[in-house]
CSV table of C-alpha atoms in Angstrom, one decimal:
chain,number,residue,atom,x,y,z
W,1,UNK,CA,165.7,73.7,95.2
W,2,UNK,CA,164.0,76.9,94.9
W,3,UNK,CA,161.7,77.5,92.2
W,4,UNK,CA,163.3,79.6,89.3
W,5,UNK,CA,160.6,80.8,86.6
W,6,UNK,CA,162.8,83.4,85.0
W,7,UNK,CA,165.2,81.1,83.0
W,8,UNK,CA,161.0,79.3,81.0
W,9,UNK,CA,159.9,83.0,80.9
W,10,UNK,CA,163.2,84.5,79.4
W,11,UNK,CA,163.4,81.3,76.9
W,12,UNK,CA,160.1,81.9,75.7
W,13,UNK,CA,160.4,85.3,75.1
W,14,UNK,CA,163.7,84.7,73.1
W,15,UNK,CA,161.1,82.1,71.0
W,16,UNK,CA,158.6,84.4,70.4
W,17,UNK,CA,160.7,87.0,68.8
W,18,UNK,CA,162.7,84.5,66.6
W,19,UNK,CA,159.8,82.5,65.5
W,20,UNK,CA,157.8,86.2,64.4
W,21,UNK,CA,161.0,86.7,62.4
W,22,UNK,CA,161.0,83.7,60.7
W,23,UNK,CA,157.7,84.1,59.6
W,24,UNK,CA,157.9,87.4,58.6
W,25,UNK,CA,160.1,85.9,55.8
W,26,UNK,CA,157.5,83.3,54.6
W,27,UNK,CA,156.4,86.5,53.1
W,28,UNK,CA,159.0,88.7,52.7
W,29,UNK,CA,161.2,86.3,50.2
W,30,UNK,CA,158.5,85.4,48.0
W,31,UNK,CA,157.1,88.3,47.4
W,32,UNK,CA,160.3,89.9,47.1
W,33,UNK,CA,161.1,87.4,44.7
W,34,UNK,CA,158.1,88.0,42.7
W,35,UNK,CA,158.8,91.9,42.3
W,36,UNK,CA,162.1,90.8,41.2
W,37,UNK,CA,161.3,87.9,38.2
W,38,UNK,CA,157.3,88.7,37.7
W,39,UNK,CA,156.4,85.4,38.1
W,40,UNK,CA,155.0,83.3,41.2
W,41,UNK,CA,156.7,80.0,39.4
W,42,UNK,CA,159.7,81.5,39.7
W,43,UNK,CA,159.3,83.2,43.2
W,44,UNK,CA,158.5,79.9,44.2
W,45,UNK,CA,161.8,78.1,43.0
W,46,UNK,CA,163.7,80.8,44.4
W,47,UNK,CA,162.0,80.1,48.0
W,48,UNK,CA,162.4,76.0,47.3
W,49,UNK,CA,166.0,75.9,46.3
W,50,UNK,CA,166.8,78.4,49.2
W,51,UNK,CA,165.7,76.1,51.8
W,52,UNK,CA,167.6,72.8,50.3
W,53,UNK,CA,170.7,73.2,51.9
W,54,UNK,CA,169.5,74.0,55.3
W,55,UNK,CA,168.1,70.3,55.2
W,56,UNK,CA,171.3,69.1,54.1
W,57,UNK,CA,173.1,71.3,57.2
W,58,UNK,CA,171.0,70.2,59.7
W,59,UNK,CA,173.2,67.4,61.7
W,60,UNK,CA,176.1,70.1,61.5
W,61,UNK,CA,173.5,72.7,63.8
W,62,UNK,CA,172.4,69.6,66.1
W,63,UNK,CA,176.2,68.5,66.5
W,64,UNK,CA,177.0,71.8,67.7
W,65,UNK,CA,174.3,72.5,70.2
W,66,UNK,CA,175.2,68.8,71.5
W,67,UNK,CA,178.9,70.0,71.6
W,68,UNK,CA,179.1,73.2,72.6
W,69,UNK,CA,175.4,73.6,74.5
W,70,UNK,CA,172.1,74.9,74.3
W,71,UNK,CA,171.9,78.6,75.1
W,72,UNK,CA,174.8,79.2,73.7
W,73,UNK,CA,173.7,77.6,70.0
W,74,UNK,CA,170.4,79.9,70.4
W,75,UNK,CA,172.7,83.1,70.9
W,76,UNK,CA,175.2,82.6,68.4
W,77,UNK,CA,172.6,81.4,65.7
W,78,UNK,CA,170.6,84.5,66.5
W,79,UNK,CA,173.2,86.2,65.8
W,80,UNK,CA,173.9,85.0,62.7
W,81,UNK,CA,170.4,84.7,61.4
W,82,UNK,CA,170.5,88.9,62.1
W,83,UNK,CA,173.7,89.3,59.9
W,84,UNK,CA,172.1,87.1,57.3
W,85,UNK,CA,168.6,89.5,57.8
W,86,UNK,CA,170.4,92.7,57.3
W,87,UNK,CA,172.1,92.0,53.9
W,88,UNK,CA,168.9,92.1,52.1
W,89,UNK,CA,168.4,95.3,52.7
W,90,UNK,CA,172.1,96.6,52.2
W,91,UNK,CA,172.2,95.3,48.8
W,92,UNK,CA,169.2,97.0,48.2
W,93,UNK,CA,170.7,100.0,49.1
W,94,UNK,CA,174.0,99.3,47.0
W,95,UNK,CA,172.8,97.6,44.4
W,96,UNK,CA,169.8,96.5,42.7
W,97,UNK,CA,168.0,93.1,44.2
W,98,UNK,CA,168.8,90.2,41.9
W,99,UNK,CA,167.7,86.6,42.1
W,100,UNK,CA,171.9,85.3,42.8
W,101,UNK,CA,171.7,87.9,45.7
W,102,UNK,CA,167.8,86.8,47.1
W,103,UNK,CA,169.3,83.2,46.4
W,104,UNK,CA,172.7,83.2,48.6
W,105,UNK,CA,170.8,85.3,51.5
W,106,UNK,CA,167.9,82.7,51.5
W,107,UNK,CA,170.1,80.0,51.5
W,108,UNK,CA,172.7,81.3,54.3
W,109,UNK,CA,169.7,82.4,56.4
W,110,UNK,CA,168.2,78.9,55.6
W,111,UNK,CA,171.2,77.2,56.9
W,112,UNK,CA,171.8,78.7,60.6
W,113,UNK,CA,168.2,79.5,61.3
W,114,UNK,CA,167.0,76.3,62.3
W,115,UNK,CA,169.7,76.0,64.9
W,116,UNK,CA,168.1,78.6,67.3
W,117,UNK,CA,164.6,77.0,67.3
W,118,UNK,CA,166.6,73.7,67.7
W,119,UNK,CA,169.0,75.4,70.7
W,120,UNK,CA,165.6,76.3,72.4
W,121,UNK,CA,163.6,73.1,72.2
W,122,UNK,CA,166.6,71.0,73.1
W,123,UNK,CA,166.7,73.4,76.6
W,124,UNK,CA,163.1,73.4,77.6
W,125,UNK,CA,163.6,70.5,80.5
W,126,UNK,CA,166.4,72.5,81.5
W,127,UNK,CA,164.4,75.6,82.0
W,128,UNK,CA,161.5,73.5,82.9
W,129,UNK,CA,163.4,71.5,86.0
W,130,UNK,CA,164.3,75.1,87.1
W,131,UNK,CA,160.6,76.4,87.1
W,132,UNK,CA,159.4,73.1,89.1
W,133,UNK,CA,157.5,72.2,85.9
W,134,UNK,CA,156.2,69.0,83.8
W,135,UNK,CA,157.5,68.6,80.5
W,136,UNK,CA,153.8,68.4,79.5
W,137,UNK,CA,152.6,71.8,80.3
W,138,UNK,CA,156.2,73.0,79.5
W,139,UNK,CA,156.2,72.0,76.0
W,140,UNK,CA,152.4,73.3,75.9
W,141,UNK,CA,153.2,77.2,76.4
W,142,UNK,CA,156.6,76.8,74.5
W,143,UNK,CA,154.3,75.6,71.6
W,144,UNK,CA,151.5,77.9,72.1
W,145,UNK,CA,154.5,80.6,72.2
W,146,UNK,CA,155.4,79.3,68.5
W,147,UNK,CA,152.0,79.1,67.4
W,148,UNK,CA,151.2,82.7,68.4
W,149,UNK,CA,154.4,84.3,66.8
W,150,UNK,CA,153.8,82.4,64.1
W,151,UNK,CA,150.2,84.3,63.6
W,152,UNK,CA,152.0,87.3,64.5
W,153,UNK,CA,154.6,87.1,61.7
W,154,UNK,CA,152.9,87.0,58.1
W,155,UNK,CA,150.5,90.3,59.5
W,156,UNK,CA,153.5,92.3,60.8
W,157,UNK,CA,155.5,91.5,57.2
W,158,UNK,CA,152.4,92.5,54.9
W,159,UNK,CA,152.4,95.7,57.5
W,160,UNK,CA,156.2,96.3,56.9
W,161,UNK,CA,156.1,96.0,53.1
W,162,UNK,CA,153.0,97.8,52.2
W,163,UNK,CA,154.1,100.8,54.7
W,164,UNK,CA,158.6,100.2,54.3
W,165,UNK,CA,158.8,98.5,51.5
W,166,UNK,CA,159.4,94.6,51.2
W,167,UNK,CA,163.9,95.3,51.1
W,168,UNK,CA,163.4,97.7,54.4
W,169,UNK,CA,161.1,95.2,56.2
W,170,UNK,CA,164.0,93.0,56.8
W,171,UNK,CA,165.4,95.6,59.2
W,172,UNK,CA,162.1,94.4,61.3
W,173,UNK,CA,163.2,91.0,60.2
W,174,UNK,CA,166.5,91.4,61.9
W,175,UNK,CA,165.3,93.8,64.8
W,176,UNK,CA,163.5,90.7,66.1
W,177,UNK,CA,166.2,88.1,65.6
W,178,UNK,CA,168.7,90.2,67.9
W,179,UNK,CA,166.2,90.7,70.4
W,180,UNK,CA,165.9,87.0,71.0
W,181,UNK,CA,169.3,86.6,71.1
W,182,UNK,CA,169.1,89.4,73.7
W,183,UNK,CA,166.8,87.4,75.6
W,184,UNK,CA,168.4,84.0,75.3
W,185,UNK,CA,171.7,85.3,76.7
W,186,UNK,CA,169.5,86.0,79.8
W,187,UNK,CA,168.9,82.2,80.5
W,188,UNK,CA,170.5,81.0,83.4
W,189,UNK,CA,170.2,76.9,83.8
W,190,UNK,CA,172.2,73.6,84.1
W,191,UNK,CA,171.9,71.9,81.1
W,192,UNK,CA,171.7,68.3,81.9
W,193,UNK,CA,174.2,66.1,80.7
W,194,UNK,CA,174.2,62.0,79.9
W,195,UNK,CA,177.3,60.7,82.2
W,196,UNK,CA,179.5,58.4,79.8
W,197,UNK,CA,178.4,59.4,76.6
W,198,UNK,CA,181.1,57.2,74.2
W,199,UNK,CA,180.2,58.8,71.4
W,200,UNK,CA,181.4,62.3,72.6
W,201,UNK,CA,184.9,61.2,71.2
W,202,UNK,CA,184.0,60.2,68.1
W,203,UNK,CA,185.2,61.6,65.0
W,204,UNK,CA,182.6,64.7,64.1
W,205,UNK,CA,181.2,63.6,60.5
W,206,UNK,CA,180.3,60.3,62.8
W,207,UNK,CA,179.3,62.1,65.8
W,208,UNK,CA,177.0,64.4,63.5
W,209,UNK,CA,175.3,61.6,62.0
W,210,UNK,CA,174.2,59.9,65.7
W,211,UNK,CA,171.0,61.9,66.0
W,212,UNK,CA,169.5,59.9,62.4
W,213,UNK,CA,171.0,56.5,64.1
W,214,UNK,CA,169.7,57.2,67.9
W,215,UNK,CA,166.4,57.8,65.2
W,216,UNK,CA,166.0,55.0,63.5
W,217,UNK,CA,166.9,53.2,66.8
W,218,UNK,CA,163.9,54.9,68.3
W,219,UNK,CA,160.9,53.4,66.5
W,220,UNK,CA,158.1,55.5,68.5
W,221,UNK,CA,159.8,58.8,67.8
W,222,UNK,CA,160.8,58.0,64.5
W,223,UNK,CA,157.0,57.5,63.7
W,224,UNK,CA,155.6,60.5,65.9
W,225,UNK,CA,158.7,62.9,63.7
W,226,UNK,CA,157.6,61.3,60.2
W,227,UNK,CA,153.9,61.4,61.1
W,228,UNK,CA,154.1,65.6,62.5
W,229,UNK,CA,156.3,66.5,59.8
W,230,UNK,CA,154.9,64.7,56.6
W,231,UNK,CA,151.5,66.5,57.8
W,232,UNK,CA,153.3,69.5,57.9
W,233,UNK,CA,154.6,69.0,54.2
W,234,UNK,CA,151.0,68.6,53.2
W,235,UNK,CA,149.2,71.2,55.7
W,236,UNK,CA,151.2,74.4,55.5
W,237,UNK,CA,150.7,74.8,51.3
W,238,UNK,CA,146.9,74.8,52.0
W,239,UNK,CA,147.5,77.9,54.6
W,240,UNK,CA,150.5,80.0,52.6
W,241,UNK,CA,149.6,79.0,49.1
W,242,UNK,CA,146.1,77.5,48.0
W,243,UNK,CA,143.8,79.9,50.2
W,244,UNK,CA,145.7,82.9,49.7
W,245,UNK,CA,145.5,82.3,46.1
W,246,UNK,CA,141.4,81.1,46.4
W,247,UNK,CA,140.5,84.4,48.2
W,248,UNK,CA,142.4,86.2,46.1
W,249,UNK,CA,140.6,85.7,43.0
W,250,UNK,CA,137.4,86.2,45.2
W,251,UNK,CA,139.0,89.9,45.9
W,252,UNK,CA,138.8,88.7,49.7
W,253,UNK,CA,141.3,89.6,51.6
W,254,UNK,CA,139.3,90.1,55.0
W,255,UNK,CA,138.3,86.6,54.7
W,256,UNK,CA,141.0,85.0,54.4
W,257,UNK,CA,142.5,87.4,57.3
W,258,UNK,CA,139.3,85.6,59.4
W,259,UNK,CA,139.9,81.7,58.4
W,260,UNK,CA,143.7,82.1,58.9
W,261,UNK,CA,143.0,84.0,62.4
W,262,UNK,CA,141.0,81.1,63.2
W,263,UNK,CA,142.9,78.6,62.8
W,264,UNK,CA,145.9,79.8,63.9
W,265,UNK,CA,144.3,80.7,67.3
W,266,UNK,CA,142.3,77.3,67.7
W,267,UNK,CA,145.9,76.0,67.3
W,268,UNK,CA,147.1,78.0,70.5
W,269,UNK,CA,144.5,77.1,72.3
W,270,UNK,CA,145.3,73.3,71.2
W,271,UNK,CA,148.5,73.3,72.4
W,272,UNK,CA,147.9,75.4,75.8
W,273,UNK,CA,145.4,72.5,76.9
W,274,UNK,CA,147.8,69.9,76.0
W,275,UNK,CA,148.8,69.1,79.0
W,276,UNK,CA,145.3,68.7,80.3
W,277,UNK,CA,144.6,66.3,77.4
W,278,UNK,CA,147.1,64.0,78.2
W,279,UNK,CA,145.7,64.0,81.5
W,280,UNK,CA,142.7,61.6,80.0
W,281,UNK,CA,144.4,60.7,76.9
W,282,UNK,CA,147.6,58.5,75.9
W,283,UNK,CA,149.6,60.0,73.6
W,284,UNK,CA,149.3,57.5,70.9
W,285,UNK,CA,145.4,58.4,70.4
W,286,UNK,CA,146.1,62.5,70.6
W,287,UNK,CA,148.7,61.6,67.7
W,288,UNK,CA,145.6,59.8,66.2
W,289,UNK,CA,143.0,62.3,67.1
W,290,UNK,CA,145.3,65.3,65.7
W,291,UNK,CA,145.8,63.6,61.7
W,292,UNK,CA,142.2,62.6,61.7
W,293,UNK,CA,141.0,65.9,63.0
W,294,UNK,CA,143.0,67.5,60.5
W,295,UNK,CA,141.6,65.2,57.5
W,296,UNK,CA,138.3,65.8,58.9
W,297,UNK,CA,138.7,69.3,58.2
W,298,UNK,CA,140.5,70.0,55.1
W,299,UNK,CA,138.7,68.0,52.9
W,300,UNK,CA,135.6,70.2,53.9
W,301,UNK,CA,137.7,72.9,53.5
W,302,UNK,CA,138.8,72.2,50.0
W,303,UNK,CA,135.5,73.3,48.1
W,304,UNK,CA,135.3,76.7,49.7
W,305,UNK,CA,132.1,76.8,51.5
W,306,UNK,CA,130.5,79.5,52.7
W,307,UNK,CA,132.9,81.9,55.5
W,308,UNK,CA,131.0,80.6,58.5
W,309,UNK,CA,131.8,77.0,57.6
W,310,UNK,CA,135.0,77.5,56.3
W,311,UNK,CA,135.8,79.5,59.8
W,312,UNK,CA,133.6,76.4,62.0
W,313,UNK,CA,136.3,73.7,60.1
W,314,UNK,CA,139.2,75.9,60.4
W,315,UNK,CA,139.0,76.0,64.5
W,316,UNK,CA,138.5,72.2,64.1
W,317,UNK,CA,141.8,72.1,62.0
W,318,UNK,CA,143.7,74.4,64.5
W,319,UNK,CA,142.6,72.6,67.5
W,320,UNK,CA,143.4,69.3,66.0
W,321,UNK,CA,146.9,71.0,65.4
W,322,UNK,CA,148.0,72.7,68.1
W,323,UNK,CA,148.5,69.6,70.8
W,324,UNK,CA,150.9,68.0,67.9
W,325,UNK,CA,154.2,69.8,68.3
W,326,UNK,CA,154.0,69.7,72.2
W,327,UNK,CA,153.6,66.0,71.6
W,328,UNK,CA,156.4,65.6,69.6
W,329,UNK,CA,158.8,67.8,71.8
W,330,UNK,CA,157.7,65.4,75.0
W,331,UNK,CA,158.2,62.5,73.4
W,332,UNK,CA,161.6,63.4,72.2
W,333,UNK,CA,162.9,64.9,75.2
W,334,UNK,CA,161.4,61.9,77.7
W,335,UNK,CA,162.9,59.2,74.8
W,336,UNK,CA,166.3,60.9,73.4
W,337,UNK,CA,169.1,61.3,75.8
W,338,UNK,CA,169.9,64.8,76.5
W,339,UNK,CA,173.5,64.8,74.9
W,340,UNK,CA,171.8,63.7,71.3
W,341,UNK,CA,168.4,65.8,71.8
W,342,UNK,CA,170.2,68.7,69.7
W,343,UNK,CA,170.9,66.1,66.9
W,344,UNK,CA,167.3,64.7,66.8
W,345,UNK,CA,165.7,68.5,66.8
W,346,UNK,CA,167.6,69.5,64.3
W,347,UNK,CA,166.3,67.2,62.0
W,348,UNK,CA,163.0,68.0,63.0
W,349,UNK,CA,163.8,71.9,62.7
W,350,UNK,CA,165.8,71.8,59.4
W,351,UNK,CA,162.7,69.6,57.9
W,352,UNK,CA,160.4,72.0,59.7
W,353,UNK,CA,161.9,75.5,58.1
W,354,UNK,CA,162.9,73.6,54.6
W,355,UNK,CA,160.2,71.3,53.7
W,356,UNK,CA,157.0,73.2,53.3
W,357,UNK,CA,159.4,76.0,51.5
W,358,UNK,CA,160.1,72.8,48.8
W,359,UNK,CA,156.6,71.7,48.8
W,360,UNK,CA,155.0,75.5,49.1
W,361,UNK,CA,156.4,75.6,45.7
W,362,UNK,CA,155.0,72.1,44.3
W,363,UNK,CA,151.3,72.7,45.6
W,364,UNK,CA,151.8,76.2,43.5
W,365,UNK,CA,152.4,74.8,40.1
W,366,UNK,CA,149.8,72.1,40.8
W,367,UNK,CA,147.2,74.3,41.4
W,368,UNK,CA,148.0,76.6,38.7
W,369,UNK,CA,147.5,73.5,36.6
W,370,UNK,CA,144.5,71.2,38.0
W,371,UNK,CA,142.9,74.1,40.5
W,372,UNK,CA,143.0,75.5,43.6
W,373,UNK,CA,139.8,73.3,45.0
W,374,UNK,CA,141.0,70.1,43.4
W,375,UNK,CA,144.5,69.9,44.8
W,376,UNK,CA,142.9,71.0,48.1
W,377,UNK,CA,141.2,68.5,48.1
W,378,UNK,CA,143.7,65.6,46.7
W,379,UNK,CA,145.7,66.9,49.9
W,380,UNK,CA,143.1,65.9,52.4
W,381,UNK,CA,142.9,62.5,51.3
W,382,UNK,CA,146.4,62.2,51.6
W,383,UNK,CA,146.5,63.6,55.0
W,384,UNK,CA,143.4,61.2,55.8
W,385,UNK,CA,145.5,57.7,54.2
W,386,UNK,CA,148.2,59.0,56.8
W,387,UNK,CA,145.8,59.3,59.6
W,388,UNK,CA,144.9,55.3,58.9
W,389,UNK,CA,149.1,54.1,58.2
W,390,UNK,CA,149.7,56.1,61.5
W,391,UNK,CA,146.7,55.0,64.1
W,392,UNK,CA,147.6,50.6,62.6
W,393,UNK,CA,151.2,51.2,63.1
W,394,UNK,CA,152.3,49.0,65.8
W,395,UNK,CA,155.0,51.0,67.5
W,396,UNK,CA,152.7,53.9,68.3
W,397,UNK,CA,151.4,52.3,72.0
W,398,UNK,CA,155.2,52.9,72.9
W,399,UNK,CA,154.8,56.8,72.7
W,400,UNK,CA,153.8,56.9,76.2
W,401,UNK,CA,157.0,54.9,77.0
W,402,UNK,CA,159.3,56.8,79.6
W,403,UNK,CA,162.3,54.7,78.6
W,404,UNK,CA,165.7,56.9,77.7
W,405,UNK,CA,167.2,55.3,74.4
W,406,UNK,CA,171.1,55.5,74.2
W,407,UNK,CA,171.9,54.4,71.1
């Protein structure tokens, strides 16, 4: 079979236009929300109770990329995610912005977003048999493609609002989620199929639930998903809340515009050389490597040295990072059988997009309480206690496991 590299390319650029969009509105909504109430407590209820029903909506989005396929779940939700986009600014231009209005958009959006990140990691061996490639080095640049629009995305927003204002910059918002839906309907691949797949004719409240049984059934993933996400829960506050709001009150803008930098490039870099990692690692001790790392450098981290130190730990923290998500997307697509892989992402997707939204909002109120440096702190022992549950749990030598799990 001839080697095809356009079908990888095309899906990657599809990824890197959605995921800039999505994290243009990690800024966008709050801030919008704070123009609107005046208060970051309140922005940052608006932004938690947005995201709830997204997790709640997320075997819905897996059952119908498992049902109705891959590229077309990351056109259609592109789509939709675009519609969702350009009513912000529409009311704004109708109406005045209210919280009900910033609420229903956030929570729509919130609900048929994840499905297009999901669509697209569920077709990366797809694109990646096409292009003669490992799932190793595929899920590396697919990763390193997430990582970099995710840099790109918060910059571009505080561009857009200070220049467009923050209602208008969800025209950019939008611009960006049609062209990946431009780009996806470019991809040309066989999605693989499981042959004899029983559970095909079940009933679809039961057929949307296999993806937490197949789970649960599924030991080694179900400990990689809770170990990636919980330190995502934990991580992404210190990055969008706690050190915006420390450098801040230092009237530091252009150093926090370094630390965040990076971090979030070390974390490219991560999860480019992933593949070569695995190479002389298992994946069990990168999973253990990658929370440690982390620990090692957020509790540093939490009392605010000096820039260069605070810019030596952050590389540390991003390249601890970045080989995570690669990992994850492996393991899943090596251990989950490709009719159910849509289920399983789009728990890790809905999760992904909703938690740190829900605990964005916690971290906020607790450092306005106790202090930034403190809960900063209190999080890097909680990431480090992790780090130990995860590297003595027994199921975590069966990561490297090539076995398909039906059920």
């Amino acid at each position: 079979m001839q080697r095809r590299l356009a079908p990888f390319i095309f899906t990657q650029l599809a990824s890197v236009s959605s995921v800039i969009s999505g994290a243009m509105v990690f800024i966008a909504i709050p801030w919008i929300a704070l123009e609107i109430t005046g208060s970051a407590g309140l922005a940052g209820l608006v932004v938690a109770v947005s995201a709830i029903p997204g997790l709640l909506f997320a075997p819905v989005l897996g059952s119908i990329i498992d049902k109705f396929g891959r590229k077309r779940m990351a056109i259609w939700a592109e789509l939709l995610t675009f519609l969702t986009s350009i009513m912000i600014p529409i009311a704004a231009g109708f109406w005045e912005l209210s919280l009900p209005i910033l609420i229903v958009v956030g929570i729509l959006r919130a609900m048929v977003h994840p499905g297009a990140s999901t669509a697209r990691k569920s077709i990366v061996p797809d694109v990646a048999a096409a292009g003669k490639m490992t799932l190793d080095r595929a899920n590396s640049i697919h990763e390193a493609v997430f990582a970099s629009g995710f840099a790109i995305g918060p910059a571009l927003a505080s561009f857009c609002i200070a220049f467009i204002g923050s209602a208008n910059t969800f025209w950019v918002v939008a611009g960006f989620g049609f062209l990946s839906a431009i780009f996806a309907s470019f991809i040309r691949v066989v999605e693989q199929h499981e042959p004899n797949d029983s559970g095909e004719d079940e009933p679809f409240h039961i057929y949307a639930m296999q993806g937490i049984k197949i789970l649960f059934a599924t030991p080694a993933v179900l400990l990689l998903m809770s170990a990636i996400l919980t330190l995502a829960l934990i991580y992404l506050p210190t990055e969008m809340v706690l050190l915006p709001a420390a450098y801040t009150k230092l009237e530091d803008p252009t150093a926090l515009g370094i630390i965040i930098s990076a971090m979030a490039g070390a974390a490219v870099f991560g999860a480019l050389f992933f593949e070569q990692i695995h190479k002389r690692v298992s994946y069990g001790n990168i999973l253990r490597i990658g929370i440690l790392g982390v620990a090692i450098a957020m509790i540093p981290m939490s009392q605010l040295p000096s820039l260069p130190w605070m810019i030596g730990f952050g590389i540390l923290l991003g390249g601890a990072w970045g080989p995570l998500l690669p990992l994850l997307n492996t393991v899943i697509q090596k251990q989950i059988p490709a009719n159910k892989r849509g289920r399983v992402f789009a728990l890790e997707m809905a999760i992904w997009s909703g938690g740190p939204m829900i605990s964005m909002a916690i971290v906020g109120v607790a450092a306005d309480a106790f202090g930034v440096k403190a809960v900063y702190f209190v999080l890097g022992v909680c990431v480090l206690i992790s780090a130990a549950l995860v590297s003595s749990n027994k199921y975590i030598k069966q990561l490297d496991s090539e076995v398909i799990h039906s059920s």
